[in-house]
Coordinates of C-alpha atoms and ligand atoms in Angstrom, one line a residue:
X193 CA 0.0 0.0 0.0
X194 CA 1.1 3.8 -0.7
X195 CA 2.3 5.2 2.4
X196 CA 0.6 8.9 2.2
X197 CA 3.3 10.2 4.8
X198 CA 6.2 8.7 3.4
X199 CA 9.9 10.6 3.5
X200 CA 9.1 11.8 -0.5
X201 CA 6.1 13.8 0.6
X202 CA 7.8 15.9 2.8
X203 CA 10.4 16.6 0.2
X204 CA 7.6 17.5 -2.1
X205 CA 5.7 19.8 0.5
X206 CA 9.4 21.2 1.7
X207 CA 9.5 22.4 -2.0
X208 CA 6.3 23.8 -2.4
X209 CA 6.2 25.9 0.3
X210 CA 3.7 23.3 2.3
X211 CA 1.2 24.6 -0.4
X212 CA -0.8 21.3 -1.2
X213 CA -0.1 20.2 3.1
X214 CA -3.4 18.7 4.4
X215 CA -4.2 18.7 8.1
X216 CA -2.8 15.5 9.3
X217 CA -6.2 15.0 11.8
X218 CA -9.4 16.5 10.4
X219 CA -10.5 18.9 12.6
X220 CA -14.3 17.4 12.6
X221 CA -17.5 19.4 13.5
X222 CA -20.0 17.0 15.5
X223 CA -22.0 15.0 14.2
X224 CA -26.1 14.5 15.4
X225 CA -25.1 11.0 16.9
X226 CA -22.2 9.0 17.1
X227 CA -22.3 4.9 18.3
X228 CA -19.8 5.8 20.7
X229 CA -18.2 9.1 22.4
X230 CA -15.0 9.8 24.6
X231 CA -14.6 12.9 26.2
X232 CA -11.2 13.7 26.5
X233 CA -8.8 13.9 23.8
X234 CA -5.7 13.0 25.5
X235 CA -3.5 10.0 24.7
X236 CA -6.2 7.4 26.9
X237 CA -8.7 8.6 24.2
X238 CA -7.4 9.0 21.6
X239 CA -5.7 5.5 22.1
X240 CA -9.3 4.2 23.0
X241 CA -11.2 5.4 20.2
X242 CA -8.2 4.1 18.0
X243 CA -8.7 0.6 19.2
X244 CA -12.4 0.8 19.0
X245 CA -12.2 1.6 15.7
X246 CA -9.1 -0.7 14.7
X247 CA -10.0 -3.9 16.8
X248 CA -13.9 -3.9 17.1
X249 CA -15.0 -2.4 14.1
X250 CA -16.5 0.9 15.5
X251 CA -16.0 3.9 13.4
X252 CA -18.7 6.2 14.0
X253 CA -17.0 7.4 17.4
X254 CA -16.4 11.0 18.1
X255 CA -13.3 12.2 20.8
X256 CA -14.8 15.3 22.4
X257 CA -11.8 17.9 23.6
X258 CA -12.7 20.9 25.6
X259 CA -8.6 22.4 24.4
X260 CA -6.8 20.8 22.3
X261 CA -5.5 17.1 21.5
X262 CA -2.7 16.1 23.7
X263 CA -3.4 19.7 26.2
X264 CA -3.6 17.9 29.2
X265 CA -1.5 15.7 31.0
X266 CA -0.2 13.9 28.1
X267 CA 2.0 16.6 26.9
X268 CA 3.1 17.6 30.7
X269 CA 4.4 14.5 31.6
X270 CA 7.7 13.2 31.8
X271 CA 7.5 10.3 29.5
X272 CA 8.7 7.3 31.9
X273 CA 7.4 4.1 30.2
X274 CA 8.4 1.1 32.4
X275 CA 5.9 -2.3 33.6
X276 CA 7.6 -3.2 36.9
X277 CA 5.0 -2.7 39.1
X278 CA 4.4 -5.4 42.2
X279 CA 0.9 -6.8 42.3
X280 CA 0.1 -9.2 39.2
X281 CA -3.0 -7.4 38.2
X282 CA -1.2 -4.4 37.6
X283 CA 2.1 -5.7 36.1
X284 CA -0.2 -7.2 33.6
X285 CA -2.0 -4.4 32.6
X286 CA 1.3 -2.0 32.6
X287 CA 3.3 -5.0 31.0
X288 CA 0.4 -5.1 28.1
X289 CA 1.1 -1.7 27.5
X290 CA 4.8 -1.9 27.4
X291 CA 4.3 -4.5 24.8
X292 CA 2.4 -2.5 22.6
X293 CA 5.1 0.6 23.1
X294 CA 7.3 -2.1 21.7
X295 CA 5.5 -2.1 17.9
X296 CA 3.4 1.4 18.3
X297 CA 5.0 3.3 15.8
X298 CA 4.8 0.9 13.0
X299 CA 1.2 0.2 14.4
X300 CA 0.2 4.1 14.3
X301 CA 2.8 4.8 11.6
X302 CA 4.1 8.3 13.2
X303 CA 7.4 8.0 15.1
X304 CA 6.6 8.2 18.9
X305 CA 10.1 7.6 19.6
X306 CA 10.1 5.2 22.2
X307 CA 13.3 4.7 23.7
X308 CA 14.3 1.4 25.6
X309 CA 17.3 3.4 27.7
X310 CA 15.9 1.3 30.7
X311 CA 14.8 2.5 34.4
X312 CA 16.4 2.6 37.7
X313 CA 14.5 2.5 41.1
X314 CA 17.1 3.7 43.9
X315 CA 17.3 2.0 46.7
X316 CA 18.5 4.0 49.9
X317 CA 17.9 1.7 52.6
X318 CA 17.7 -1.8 53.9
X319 CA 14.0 -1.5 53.6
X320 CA 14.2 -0.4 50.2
X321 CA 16.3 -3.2 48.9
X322 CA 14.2 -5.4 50.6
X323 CA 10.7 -4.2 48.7
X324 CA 13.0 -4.0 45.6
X325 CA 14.1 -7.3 45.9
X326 CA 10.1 -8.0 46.5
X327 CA 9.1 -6.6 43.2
X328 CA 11.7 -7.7 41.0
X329 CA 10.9 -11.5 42.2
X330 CA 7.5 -10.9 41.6
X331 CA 8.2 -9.0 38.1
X332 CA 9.8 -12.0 37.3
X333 CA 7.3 -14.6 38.3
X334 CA 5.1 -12.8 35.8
X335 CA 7.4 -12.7 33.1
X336 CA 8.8 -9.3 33.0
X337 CA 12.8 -8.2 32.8
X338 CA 13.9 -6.4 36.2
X339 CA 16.9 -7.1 37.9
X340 CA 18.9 -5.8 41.4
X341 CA 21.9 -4.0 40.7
X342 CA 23.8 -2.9 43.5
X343 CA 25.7 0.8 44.0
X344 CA 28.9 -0.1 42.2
X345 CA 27.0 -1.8 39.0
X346 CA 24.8 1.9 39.2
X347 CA 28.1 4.1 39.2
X348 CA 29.6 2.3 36.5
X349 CA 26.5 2.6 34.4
X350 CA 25.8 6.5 35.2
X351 CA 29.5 8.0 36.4
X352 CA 28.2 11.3 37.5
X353 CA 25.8 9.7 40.3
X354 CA 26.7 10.3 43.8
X355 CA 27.2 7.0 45.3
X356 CA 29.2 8.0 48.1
X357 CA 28.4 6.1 51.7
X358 CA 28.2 9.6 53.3
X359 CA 25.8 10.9 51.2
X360 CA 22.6 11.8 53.4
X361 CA 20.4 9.1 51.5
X362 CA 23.1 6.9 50.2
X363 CA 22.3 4.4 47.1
X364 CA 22.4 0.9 48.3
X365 CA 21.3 -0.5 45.0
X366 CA 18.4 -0.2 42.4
X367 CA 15.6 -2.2 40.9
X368 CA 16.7 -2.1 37.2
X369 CA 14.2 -3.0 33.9
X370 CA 15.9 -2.7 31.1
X371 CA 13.2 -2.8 28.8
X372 CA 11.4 0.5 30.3
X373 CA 12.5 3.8 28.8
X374 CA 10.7 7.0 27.5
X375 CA 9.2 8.4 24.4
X376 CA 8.2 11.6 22.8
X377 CA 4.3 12.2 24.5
X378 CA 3.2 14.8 22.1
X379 CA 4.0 12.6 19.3
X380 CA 1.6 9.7 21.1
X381 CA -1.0 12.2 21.0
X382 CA -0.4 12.9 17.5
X383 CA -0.3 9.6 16.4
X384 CA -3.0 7.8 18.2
X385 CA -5.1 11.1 16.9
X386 CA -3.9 10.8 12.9
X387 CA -5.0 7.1 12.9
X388 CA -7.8 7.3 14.9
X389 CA -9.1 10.0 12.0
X390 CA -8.1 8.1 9.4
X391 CA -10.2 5.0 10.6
X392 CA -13.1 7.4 10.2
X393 CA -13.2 8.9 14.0
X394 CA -14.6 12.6 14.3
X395 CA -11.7 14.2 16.6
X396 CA -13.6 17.5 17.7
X397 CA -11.4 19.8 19.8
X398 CA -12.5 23.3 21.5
X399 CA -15.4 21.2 22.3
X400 CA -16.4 21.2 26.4
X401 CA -18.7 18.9 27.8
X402 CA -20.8 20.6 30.0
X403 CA -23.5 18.1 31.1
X404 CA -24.0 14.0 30.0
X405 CA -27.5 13.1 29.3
X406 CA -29.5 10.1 31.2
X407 CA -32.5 9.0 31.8
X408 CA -34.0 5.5 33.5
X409 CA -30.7 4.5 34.6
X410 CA -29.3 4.9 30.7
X411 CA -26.8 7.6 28.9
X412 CA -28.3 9.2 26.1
X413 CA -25.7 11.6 24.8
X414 CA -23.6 14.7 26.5
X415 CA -23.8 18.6 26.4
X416 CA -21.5 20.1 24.9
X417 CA -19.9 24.5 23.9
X418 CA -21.1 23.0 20.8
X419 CA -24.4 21.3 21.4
X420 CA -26.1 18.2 21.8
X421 CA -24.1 15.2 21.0
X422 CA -26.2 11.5 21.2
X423 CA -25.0 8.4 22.0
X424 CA -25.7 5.8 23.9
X425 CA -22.4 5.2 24.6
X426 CA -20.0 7.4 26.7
X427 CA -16.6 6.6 27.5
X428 CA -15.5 9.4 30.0
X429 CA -11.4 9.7 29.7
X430 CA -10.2 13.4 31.3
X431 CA -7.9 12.5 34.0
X432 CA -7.8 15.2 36.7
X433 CA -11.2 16.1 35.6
X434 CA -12.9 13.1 35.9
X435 CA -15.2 13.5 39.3
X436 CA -15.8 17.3 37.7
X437 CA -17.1 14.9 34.7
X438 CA -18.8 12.1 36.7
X439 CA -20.2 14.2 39.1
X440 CA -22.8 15.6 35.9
X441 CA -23.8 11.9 35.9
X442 CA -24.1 12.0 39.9
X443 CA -21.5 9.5 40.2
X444 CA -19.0 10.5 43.4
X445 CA -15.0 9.1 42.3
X446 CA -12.8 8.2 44.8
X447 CA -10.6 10.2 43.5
X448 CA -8.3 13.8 45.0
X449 CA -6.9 15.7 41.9
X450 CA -3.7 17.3 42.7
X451 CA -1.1 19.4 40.7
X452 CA 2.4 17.8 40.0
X453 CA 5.0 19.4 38.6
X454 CA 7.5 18.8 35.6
X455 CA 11.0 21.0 35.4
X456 CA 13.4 20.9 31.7
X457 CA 16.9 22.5 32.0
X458 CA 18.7 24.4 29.6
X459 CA 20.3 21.9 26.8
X460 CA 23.4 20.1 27.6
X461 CA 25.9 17.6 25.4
X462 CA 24.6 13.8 26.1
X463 CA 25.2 13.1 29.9
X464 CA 22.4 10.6 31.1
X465 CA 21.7 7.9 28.6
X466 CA 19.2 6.0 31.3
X467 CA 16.7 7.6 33.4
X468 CA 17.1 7.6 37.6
X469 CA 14.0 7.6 40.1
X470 CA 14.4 7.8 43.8
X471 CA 11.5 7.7 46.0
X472 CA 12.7 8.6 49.0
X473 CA 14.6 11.9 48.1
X474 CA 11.3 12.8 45.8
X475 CA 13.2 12.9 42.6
X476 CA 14.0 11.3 39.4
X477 CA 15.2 12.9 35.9
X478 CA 16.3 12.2 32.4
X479 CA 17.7 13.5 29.7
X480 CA 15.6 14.6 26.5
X481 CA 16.9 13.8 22.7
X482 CA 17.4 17.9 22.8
X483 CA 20.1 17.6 25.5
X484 CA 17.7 19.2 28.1
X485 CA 17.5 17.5 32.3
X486 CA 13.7 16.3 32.7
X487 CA 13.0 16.5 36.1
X488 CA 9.8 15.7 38.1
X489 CA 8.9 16.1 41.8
X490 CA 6.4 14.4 44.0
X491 CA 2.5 15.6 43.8
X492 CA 2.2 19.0 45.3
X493 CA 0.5 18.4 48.7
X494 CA -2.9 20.2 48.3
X495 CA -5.8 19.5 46.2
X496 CA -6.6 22.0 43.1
X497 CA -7.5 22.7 39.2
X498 CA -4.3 25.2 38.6
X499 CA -2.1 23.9 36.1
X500 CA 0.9 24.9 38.3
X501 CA 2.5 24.1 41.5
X502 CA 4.0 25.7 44.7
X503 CA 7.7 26.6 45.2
X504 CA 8.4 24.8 48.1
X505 CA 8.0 21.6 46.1
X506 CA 10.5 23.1 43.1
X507 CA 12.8 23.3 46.0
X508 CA 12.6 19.9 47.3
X509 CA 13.2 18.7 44.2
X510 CA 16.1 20.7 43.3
X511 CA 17.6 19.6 46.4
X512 CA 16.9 15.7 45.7
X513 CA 18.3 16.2 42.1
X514 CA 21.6 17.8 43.7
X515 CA 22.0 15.0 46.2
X516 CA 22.0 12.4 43.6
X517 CA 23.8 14.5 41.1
X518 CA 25.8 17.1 42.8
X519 CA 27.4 17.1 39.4
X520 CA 24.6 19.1 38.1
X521 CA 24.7 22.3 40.5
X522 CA 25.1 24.6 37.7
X523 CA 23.1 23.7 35.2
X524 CA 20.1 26.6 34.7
X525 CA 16.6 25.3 34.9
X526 CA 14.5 27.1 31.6
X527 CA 10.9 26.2 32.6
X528 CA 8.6 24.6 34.6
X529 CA 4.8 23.4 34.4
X530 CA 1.7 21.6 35.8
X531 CA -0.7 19.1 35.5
X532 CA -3.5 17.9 37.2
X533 CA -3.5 14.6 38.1
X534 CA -6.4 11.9 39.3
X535 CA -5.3 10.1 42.5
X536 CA -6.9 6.9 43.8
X537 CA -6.9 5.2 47.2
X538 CA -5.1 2.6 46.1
X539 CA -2.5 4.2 43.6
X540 CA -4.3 2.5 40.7
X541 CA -6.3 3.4 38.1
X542 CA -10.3 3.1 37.4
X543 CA -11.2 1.3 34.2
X544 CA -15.0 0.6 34.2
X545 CA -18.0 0.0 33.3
X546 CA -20.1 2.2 35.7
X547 CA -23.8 1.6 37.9
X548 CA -25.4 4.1 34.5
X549 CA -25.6 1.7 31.5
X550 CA -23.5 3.1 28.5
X551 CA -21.3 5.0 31.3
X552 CA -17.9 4.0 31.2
X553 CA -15.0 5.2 33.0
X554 CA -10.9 5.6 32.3
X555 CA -9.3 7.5 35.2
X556 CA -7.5 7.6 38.5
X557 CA -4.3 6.9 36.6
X558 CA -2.6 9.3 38.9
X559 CA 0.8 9.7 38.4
X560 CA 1.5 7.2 36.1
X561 CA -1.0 6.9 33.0
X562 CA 1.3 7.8 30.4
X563 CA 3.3 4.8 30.4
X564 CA -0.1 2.7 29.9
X565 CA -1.8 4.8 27.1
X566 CA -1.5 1.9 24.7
X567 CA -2.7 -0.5 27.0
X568 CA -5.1 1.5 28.6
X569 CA -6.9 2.1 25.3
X570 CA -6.9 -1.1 24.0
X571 CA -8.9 -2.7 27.1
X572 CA -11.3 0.6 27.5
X573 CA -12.1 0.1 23.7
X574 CA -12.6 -4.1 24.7
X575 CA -14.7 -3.0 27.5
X576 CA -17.1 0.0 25.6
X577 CA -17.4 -2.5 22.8
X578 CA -18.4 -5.6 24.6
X579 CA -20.5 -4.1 27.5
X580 CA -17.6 -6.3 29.6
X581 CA -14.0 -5.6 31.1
X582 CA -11.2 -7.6 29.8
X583 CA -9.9 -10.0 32.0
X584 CA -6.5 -7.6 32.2
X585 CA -8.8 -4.5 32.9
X586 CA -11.4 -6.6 34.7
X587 CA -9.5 -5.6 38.6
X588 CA -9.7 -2.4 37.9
X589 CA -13.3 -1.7 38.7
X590 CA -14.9 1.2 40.5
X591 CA -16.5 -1.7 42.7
X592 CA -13.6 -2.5 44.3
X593 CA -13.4 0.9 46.4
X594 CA -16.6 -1.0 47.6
X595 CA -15.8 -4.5 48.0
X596 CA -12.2 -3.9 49.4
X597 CA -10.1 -5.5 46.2
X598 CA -7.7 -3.0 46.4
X599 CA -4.8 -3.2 44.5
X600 CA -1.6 -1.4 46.2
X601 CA 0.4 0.0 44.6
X602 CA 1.8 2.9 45.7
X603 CA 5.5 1.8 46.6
X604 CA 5.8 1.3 42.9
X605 CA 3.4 4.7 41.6
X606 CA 7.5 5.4 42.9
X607 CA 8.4 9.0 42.9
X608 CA 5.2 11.1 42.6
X609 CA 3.1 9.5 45.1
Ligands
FAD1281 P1 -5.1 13.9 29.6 O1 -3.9 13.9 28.7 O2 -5.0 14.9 30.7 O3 -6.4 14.1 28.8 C1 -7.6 14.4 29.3 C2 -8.3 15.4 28.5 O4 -9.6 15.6 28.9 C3 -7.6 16.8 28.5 O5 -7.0 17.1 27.2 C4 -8.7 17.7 28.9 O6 -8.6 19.0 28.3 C5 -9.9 16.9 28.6 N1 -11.1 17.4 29.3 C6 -11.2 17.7 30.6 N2 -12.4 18.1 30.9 C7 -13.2 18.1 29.8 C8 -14.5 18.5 29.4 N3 -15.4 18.9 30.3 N4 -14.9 18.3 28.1 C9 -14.0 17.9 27.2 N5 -12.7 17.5 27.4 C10 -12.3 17.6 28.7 N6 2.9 9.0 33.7 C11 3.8 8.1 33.4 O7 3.5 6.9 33.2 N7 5.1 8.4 33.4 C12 5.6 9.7 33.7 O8 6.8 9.9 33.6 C13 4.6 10.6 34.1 N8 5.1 11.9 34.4 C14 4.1 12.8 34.7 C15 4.6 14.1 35.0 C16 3.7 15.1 35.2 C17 4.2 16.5 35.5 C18 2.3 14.9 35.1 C19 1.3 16.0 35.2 C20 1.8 13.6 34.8 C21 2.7 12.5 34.7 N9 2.3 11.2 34.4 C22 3.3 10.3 34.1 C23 0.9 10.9 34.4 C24 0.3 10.9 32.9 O9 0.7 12.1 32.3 C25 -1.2 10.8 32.9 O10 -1.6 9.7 33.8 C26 -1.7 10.5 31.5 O11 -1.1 11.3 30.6 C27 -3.2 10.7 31.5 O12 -3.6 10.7 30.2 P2 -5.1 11.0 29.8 O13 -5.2 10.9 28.3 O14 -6.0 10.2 30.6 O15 -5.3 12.5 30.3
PYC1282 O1 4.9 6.4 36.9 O2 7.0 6.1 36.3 C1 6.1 6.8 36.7 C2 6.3 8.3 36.8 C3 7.5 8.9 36.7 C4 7.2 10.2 36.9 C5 5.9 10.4 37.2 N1 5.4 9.2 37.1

């Protein structure tokens, strides 16, 4: 088959001034009805109307955006893409979604520039080691790559890590999956978006749901800046939104949204070819293909809607960046950001059908939904088009905040939690 985006088109537009360039995502005005509708065009939506329209044969679905695609969360966070979480149910899920990482941009066809530079979890004391020891066993009864290194393996891997014994957290040793990495999160939005629209899926942005439509116990459609969208189908996907969003269906999430933060230094030459995360100095960092530190802090401590973040929490991160890497004391920080991010009891997220026939739910992903996009769309778009969890997404119910099935997993949510 032709590829329409292939390396000779962009010569050809390069030469004609981008004359004859057609909008990669058709910027689609709603439709009376649609057979399905997600609200929220981040990378969870756009990833679950993808699938629905790939793997289940729905086309008629509409993604509903109150900004733009890729606004939210999915283009504020830091990009860690890693499975090695402890509990089976959610190794399973996250491993899933590492999988698919693994062939996405051949899958999609747009370069999301996944990197396998692998994923250290410090360990900085004998309680550490011990739950990292924990996880890796159990990553590895499930099938997934994780290994314990200890501090002299780490400083011959990354030289400019402080692994001195007088440091005032000093590294004992580190969980280590080599398979987990990063990739470019504006580019997943991107891509999920142009193949979702080329399978026929409206993608309507500027586009705020203000209200969903039920009645008798069924959805019937959603409100929207734009009018009335039907459908007996709505899958709600909005992240730090989600009880502003389920709360129009009278449905009350377990859920606290809270700012966390994101920080990008100026540019340097290659230094950090692997990315570090230490929970109990509330800091972990990378370095970007454009030579800039990534950095990222734990939640900000308050609940809240402001795409921001408080200074105290830029300084306790600086300072658990400059124990671990006193080597970068001078390196300027350029900018700083926000997002708003969907925390559940259990450090796990919410994929579900709901007590409102038609009502589904993706959220509560917390601090750590960008590594499952893939994943997470592909079971959400299972679930809205059988009426019926997959058996990988089936643990993650909203009963279970009811029934006690928790799932914890906050000592590997790592850093932000
Ligand atoms: P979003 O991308 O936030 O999409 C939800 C969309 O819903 C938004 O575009 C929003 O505009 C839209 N919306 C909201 N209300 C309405 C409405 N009324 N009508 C219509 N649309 C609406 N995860 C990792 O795995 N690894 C990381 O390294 C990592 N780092 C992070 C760092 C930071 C600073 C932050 C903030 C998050 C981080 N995360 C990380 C978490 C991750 O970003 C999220 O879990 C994930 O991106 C959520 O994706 P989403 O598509 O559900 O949400
Ligand atoms: O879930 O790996 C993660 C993560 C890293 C930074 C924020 N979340």
């Amino acid at each position: 088959m032709k590829n329409k985006y292939s390396a000779l088109s962009l010569i050809k537009n390069a030469f004609t001034n981008n004359k004859n360039w057609k909008p990669a995502i058709k910027n689609a005005e709603p439709k009376k009805s649609y057979d399905a509708i997600i609200v929220g065009g981040g990378g969870h939506g756009l990833a679950t109307a993808f699938y629905l329209a790939k793997n289940h044969g729905i086309k008629n679905i509409a993604v509903v955006e109150k900004g733009w695609i890729g606004g939210g969360n999915t283009a504020r966070n830091t990009t860690i893409v890693r499975s090695n979480y402890l509990w089976t149910e959610a190794s399973l899920l996250y491993e899933k979604s590492l999988k698919l990482w693994e062939g996405l941009s051949r899958e999609i066809n747009f370069n999301v520039m996944f990197s396998q530079r692998g994923v250290y979890n410090l360990g900085h004391t004998l309680q550490d080691m011990r739950d990292i020891e924990r996880r890796v066993s159990a990553n590895r009864l499930n099938g997934i790559d994780a290994e314990v290194v200890n501090a002299e393996q780490i400083k011959k891997e990354i030289p400019y890590i402080n692994t001195s014994s007088s440091a005032r957290y000093p590294i004992l040793g580190a969980s280590l999956q080599k398979r987990a990495g990063v990739a470019r999160h504006d580019a997943v939005a991107w891509g999920f978006a142009r193949a979702a629209s080329d399978l026929g899926v409206d993608i309507i942005q500027q586009c705020e749901v203000t209200d969903i439509i039920k009645s008798n116990n069924q959805i019937h459609g959603i409100e929207t800046s734009k009018g009335r969208i039907e459908s007996n189908k709505v899958g709600l996907v909005v992240a730090g939104h989600a009880s502003v969003l389920a709360a129009m269906a009278n449905l009350r999430l377990p859920l606290e949204s809270h700012p966390l933060q994101a920080y990008v230094s100026e540019p340097l030459k290659p230094v950090l070819d692997t990315v570090v995360m230490s929970n109990a100095v509330h800091g972990y960092i990378s370095q970007s293909d454009k030579g800039e530190l990534v950095i990222g802090a734990g939640i900000d401590p308050y609940i809240g809607y402001g795409q921001k973040g408080s200074f105290c929490t830029i300084e306790h991160c600086m300072q658990a960046i400059m124990e671990l890497f006193p080597y970068f004391s001078r390196v300027r920080m350029l900018r700083q950001w926000g997002g708003i991010v969907d925390v559940s009891p259990d450090a796990c997220p919410i994929i579900s059908k709901t007590p409102i026939n038609g009502l589904y739910l993706n959220c509560g992903w917390g601090t750590g939904g960008f590594k499952a996009t893939p994943g997470s769309g592909w079971v959400f778009a299972h679930t809205l088009a059988n009426d019926e969890p997959h058996q990988l997404n089936a643990p993650f119910s909203l009963e279970r905040f009811s029934t006690g099935a928790l799932i914890d997993e906050h000592g590997a949510a790592a850093v932000a939690h």
